[in-house]
Coordinates of C-alpha atoms and ligand atoms in Angstrom, one line a residue:
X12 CA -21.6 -2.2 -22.6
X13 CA -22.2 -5.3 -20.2
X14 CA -20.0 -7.2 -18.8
X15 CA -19.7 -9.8 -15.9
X16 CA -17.2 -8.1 -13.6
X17 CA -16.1 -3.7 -13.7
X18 CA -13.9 -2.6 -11.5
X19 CA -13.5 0.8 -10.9
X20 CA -9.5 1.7 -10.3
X21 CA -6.6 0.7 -12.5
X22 CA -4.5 0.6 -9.3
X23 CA -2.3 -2.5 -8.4
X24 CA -5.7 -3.8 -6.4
X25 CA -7.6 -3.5 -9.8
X26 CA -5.5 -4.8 -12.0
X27 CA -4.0 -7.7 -10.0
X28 CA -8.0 -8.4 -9.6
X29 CA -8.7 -8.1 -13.4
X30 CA -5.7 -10.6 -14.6
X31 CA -6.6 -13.3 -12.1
X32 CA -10.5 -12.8 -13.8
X33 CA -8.9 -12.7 -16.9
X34 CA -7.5 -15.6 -16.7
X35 CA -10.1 -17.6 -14.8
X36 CA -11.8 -16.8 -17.5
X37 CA -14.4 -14.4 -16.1
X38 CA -15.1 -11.4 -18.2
X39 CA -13.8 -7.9 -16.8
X40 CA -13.6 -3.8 -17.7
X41 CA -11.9 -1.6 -15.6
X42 CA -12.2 2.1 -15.4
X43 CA -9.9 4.9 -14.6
X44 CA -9.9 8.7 -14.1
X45 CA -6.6 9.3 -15.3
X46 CA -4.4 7.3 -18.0
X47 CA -1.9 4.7 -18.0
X48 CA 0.8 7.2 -17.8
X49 CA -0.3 9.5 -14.7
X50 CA -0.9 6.2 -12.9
X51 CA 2.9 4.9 -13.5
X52 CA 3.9 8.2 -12.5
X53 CA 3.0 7.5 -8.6
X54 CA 5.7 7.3 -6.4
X55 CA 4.9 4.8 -4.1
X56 CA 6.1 2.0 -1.8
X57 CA 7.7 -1.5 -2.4
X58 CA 8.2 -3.6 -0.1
X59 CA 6.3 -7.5 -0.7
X60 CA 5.6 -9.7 1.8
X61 CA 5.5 -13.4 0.2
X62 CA 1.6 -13.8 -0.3
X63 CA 1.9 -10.8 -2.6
X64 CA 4.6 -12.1 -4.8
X65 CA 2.7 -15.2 -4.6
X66 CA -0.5 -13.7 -5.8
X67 CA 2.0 -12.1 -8.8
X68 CA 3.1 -15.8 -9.9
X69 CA -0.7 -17.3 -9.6
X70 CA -1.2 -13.9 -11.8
X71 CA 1.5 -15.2 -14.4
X72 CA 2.9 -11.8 -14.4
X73 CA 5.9 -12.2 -12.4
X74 CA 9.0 -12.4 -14.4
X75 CA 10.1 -9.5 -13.8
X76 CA 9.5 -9.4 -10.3
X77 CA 11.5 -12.9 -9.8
X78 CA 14.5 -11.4 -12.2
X79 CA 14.8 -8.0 -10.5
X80 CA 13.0 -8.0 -6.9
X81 CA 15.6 -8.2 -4.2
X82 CA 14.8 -10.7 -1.3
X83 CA 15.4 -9.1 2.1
X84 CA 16.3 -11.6 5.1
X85 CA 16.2 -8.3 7.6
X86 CA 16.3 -5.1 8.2
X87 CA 17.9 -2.4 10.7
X88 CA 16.7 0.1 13.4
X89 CA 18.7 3.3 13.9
X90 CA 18.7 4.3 17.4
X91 CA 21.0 6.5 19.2
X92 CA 23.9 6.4 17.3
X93 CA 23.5 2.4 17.1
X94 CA 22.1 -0.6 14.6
X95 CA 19.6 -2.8 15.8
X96 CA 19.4 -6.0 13.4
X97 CA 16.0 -7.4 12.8
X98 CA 16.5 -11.1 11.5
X99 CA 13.4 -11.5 9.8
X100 CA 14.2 -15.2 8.0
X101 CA 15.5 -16.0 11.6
X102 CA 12.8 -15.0 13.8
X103 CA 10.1 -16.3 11.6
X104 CA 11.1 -20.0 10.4
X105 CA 12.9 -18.7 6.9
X106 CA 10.4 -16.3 5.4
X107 CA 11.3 -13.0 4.3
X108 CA 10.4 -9.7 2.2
X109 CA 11.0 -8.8 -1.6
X110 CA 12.1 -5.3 -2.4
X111 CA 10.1 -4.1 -5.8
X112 CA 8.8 -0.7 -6.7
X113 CA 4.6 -1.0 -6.5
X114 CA 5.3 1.4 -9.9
X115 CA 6.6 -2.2 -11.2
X116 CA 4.0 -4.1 -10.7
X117 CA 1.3 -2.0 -11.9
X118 CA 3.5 -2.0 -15.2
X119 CA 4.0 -5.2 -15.2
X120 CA 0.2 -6.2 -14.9
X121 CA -0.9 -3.1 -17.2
X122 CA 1.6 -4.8 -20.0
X123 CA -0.3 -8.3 -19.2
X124 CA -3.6 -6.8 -19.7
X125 CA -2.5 -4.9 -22.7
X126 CA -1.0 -8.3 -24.3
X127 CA -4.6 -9.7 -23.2
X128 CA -6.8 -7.6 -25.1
X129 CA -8.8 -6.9 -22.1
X130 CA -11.0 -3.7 -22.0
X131 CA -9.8 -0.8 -20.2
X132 CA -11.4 2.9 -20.1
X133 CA -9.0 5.8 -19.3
X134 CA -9.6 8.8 -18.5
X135 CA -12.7 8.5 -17.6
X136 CA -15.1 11.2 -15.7
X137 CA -17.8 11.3 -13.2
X138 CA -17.2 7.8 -12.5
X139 CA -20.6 6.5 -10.2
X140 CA -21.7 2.9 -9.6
X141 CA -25.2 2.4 -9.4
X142 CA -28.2 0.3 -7.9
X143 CA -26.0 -1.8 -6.6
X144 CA -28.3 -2.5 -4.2
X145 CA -30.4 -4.3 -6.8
X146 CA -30.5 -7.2 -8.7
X147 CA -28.8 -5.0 -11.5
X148 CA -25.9 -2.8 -10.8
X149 CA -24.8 -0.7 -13.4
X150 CA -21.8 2.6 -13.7
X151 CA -22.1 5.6 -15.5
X152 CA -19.3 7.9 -16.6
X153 CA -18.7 10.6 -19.1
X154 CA -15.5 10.2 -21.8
X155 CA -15.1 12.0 -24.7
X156 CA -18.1 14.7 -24.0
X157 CA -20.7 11.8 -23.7
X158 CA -22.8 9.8 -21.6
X159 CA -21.6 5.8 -21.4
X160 CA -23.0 3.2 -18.9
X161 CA -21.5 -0.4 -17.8
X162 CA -23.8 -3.0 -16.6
X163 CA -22.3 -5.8 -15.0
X164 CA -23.1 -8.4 -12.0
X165 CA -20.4 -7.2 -9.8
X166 CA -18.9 -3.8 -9.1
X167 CA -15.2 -3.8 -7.3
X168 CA -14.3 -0.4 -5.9
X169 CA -10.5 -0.5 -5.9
X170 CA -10.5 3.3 -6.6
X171 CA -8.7 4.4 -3.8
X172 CA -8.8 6.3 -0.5
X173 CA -10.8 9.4 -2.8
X174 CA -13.0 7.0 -5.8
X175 CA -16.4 7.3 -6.0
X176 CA -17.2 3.8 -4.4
X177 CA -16.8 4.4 -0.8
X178 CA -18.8 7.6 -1.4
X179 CA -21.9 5.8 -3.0
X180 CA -22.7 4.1 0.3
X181 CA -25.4 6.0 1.9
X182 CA -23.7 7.0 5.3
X183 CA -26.1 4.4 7.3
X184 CA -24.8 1.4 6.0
X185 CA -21.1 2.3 6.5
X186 CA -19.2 3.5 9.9
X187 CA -15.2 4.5 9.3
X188 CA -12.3 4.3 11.8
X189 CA -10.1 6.5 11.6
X190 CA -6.7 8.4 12.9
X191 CA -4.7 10.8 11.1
X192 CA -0.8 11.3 12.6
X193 CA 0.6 15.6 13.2
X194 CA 2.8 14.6 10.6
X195 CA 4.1 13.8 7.3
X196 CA 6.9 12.0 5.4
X197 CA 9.4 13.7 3.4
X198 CA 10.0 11.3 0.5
X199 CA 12.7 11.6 -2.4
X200 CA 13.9 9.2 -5.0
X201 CA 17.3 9.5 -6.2
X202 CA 19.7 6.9 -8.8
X203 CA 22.5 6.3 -6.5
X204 CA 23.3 3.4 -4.4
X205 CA 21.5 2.6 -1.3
X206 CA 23.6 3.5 1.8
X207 CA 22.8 0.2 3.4
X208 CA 22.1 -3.5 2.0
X209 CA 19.2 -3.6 4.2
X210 CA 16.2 -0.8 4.8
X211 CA 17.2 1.2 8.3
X212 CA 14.0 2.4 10.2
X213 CA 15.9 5.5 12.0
X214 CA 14.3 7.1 15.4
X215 CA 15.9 10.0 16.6
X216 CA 15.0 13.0 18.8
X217 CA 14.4 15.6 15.5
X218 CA 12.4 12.9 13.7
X219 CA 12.5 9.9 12.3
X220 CA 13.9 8.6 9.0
X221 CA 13.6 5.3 6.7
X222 CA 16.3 4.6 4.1
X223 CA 15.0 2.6 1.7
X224 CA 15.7 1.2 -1.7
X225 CA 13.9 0.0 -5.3
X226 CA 17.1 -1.7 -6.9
X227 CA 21.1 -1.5 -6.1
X228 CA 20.9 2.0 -8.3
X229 CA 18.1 3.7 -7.2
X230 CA 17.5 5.0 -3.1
X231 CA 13.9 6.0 -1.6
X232 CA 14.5 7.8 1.7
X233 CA 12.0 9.4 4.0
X234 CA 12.3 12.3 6.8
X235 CA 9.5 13.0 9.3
X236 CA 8.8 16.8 8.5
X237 CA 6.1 18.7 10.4
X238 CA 2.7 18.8 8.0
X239 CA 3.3 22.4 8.0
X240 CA 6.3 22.1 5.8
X241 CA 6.4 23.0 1.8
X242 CA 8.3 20.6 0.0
X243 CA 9.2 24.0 -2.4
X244 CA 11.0 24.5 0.5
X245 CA 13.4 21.4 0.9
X246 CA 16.1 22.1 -1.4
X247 CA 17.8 18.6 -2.4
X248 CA 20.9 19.5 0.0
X249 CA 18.4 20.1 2.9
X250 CA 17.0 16.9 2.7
X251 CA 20.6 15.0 2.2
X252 CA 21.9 17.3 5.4
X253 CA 18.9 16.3 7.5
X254 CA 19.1 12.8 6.5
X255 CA 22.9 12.0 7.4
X256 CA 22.3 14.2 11.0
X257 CA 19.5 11.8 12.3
X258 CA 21.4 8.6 10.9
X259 CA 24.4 6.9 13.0
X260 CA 27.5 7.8 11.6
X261 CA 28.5 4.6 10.0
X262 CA 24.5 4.6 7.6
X263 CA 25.2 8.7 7.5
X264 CA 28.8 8.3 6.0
X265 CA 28.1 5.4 3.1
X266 CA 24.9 7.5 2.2
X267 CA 25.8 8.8 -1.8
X268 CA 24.3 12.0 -2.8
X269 CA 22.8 12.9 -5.7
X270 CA 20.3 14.8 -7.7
X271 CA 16.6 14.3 -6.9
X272 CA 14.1 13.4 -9.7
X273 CA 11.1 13.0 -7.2
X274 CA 10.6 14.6 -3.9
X275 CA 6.9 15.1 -2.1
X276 CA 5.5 15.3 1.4
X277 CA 2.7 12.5 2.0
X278 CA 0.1 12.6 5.4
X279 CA 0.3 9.4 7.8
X280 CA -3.6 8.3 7.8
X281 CA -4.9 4.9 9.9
X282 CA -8.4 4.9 8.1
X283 CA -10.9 1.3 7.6
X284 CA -14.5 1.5 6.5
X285 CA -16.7 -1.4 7.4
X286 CA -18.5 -3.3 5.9
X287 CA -16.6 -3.7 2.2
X288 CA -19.5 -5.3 0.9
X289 CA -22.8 -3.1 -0.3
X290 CA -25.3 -5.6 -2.2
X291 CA -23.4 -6.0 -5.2
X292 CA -20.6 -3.3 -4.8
X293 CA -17.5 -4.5 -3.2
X294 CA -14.7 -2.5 -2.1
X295 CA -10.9 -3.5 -2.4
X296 CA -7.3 -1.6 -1.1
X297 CA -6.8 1.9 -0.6
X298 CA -10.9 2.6 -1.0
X299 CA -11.7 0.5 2.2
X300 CA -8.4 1.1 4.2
X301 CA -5.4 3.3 4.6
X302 CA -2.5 2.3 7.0
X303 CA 0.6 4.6 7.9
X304 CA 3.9 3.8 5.7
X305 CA 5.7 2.3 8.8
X306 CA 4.8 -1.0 8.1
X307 CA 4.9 -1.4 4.6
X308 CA 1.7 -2.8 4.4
X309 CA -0.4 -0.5 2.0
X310 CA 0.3 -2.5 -1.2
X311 CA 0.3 -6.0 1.1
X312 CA -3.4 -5.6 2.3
X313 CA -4.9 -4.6 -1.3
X314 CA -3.2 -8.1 -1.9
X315 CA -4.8 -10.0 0.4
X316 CA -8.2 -8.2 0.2
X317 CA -8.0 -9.2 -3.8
X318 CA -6.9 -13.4 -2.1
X319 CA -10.3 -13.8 -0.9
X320 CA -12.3 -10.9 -3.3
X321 CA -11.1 -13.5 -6.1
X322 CA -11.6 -16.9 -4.4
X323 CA -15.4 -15.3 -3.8
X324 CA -16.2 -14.5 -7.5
X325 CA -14.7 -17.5 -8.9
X326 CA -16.6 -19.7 -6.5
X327 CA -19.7 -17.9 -7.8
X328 CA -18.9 -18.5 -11.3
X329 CA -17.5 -21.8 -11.3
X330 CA -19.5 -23.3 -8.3
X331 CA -22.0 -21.3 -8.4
X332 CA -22.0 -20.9 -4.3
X333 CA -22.2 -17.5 -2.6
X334 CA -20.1 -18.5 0.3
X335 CA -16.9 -16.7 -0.3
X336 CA -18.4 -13.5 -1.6
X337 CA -20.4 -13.4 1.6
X338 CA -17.6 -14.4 3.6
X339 CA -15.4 -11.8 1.7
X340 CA -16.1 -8.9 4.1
X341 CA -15.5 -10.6 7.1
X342 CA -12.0 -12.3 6.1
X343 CA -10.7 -9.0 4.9
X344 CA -11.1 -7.3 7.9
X345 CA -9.8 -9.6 10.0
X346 CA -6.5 -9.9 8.5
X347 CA -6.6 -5.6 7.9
X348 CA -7.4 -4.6 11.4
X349 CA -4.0 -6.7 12.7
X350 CA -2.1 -5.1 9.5
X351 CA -3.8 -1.7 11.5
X352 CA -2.6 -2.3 14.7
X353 CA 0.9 -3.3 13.4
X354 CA 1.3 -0.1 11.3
X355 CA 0.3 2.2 13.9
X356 CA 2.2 0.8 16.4
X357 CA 5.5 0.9 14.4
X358 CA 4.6 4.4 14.0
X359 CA 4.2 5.5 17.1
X360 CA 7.1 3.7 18.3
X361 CA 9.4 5.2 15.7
X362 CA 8.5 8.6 15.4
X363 CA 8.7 11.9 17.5
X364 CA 5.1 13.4 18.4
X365 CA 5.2 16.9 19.3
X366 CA 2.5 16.6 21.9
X367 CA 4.3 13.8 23.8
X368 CA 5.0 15.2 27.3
X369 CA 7.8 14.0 29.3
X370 CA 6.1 10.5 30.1
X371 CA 5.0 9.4 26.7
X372 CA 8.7 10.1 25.5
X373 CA 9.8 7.7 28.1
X374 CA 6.8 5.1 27.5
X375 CA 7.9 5.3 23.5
X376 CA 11.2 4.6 24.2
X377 CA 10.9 2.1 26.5
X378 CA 8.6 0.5 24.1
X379 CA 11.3 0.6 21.5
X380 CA 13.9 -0.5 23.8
X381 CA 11.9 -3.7 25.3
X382 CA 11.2 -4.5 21.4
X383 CA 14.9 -4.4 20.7
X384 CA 16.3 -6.3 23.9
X385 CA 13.8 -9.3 23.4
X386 CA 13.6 -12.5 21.3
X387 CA 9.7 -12.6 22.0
X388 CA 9.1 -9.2 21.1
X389 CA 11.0 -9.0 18.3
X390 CA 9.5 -12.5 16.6
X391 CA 6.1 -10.4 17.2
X392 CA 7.8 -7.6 15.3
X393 CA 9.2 -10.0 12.5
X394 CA 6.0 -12.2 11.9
X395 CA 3.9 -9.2 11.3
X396 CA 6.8 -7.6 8.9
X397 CA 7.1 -10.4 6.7
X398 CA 2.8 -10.8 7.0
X399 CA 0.5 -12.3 9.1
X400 CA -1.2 -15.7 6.6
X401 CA -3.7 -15.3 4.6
Ligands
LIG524 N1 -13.0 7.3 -11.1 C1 -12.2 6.3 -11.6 N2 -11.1 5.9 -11.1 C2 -10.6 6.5 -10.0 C3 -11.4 7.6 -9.4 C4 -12.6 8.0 -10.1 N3 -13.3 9.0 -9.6 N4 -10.7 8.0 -8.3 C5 -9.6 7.3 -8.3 N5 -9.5 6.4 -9.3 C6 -8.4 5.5 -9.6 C7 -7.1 6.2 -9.4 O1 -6.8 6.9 -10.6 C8 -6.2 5.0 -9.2 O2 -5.6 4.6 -10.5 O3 -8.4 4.4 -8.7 C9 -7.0 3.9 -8.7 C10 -6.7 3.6 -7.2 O4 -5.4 3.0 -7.2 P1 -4.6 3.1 -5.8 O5 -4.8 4.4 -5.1 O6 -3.2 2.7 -6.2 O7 -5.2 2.0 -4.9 P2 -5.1 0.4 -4.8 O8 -5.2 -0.1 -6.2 O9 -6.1 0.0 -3.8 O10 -3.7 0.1 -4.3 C11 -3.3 0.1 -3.0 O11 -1.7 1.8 -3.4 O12 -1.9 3.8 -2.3 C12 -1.2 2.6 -2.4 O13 -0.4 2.2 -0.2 C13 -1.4 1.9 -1.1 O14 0.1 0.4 -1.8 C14 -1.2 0.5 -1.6 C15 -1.9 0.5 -2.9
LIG525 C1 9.6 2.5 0.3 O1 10.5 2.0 -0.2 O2 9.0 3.5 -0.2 C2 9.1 2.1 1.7 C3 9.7 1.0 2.3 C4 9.3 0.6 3.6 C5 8.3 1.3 4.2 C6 7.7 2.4 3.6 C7 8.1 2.8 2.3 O3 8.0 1.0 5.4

């Protein structure tokens, strides 16, 4: 099989990639460990910032997205018993956030690729791009109990934090960053009514908590939980006890109960890997970069990385110039390592850290409390929420 561009990763970084190809009219395969199914069956964030829905519309796959998403003006932070009102449209000139389940848009650019006829291996095995130092990168992977091979002129990794791509750098030519937090986030999905019209970041002395939303029927909420936690062990009642005692009465008495259908436990990682360019292997999203939840940037950064990934490859194709493909590398990271600092900074403002001694709990709240009492500080907080411009 040969094509022009394969991308490893049916994620939302390599299909938001593939469609814009697609319809630029570059040819494209991409390749996937798992199917369609297993891959809609991640629970993960949803918050947009306007450069992703953006990238949505230029992708023509958007409908949805405009019909359904919910635009957010603000949001709150919990904090001793109190609500702390973040003006994001205010504080930033009129921009603000759209509230759509990342689940949706990988449906919703799976079904465009579906309705294109563009190829798409699933379920795919030993997955490994190759010589792509050459002239003539090529991937190999096993389906079906045999041997295939792509040959292409560009290989995207957008295979996530664990793909192969990252790992087929030899070690010399990459150097990582990384921090991982002494705790995780207690997540559950439930179809009732969100107990607020607007997310609430909660800190509070047992840990903090995020009430979040996908639609006006269906709630996302978080609790910090030590890593050494089971989520066996958090019956649905636990988690709707703990929830209501670190919220302020007036979030903890409109929060509506109800039966779980999803609950897990995910790690807080701050991980980049520089460069995310190898010869002709390119990485993209979650495979170059993981940020904490805090922020909401996750799904916002594989956007932008796939902004300038695109630009690059059309450029080569239709101008035949190198310049944004060589430039890609650089432009990413600039724009990730601000998302970096944003994310871990909300989280360690927000959260409790075990280790803290007496000091650092006063330097974290104090660095909460200056954020809350100040126009200046809280424009900085705003302008990075909503995302910093491509
Ligand atoms: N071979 C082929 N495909 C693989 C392999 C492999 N060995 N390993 C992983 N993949 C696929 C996964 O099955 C997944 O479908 O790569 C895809 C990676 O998708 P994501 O993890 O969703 O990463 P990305 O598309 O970059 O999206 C970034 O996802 O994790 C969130 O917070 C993150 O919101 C951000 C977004
Ligand atoms: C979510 O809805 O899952 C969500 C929202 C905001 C975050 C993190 C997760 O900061």
């Amino acid at each position: 099989m040969r094509t022009q561009v394969a991308i490893i990763g049916s994620g939302p970084s390599g299909l938001l990639l593939g469609r814009l190809l697609t319809l630029a009219g570059i040819d494209n395969i991409i390749i996937d460990r798992v199917d369609r199914e297993y891959i809609l069956g991640r629970v993960r964030a949803g918050v947009l910032e306007q450069g992703m829905v953006n990238m949505m519309r230029e992708a023509q796959a958007s409908e949805k997205l405009d019909a359904e998403g919910l635009p957010h003006d603000g949001f709150e932070i919990a904090l001793n018993g109190g609500l702390h009102h973040i003006d994001l449209h205010g504080l930033t000139g009129g921009k603000r956030v759209t509230i759509y389940g990342q689940t949706e848009v990988t449906r919703d650019l799976m079904d465009k690729r579906e309705a294109d006829g563009v190829t798409t291996i699933y379920d795919a095995q030993h997955v490994t791009p190759r010589e792509f130092g050459g002239k003539n990168p090529w991937i190999s992977y096993e389906k079906d109990g045999a041997t295939h091979r792509i040959d292409a002129d560009f290989i995207i990794g957008c295979d996530g934090f664990h793909g192969p791509s990252r790992k087929a750098v030899p070690p010399k030519a990459i150097e990582t960053f990384e921090r991982v937090y002494p705790f995780g986030w207690l997540g559950l999905l439930a179809d009732v009514p969100p107990a607020a019209e607007e997310l609430v970041y909660g800190k509070h002395a047992r840990g903090f908590t995020l009430c979040s939303m996908r639609s006006k029927t269906r709630s996302r909420y978080y609790l910090q939980v030590p890593l050494t936690d089971q989520v066996e062990n958090w019956s649905d009642d636990a988690f709707w006890d703990e929830l209501r005692r670190r919220l302020p009465e007036q979030v903890a008495d409109a929060v509506v109960t109800g039966p779980s259908f999803e609950k897990s436990i995910a790690p807080l990682r701050s991980f980049v890997a520089e460069p995310m360019r190898f010869g002709k292997l390119f990485l993209a999203g979650d495979a170059a970069h993981i940020v904490p939840p805090t922020g909401a940037k996750g799904l916002n950064l594989a956007a932008s990385d796939i902004r300038y990934l695109f630009d690059g490859l059309r450029e080569h194709y239709a101008d035949k110039s190198p310049a944004g493909l060589n430039a890609y590398s650089e432009r990413a990271l600039a724009r990730i390592w601000k998302a970096e600092r944003f994310s871990w900074w909300m989280t360690t403002m927000l959260h409790t850290f075990a280790e803290d001694d007496a000091f650092g709990r006063r330097i974290h709240d104090a660095e909460l409390s200056y954020t809350l009492s100040s126009v200046a500080a809280r424009t900085a907080l705003a302008e990075n929420y909503v995302g910093l411009p491509y």
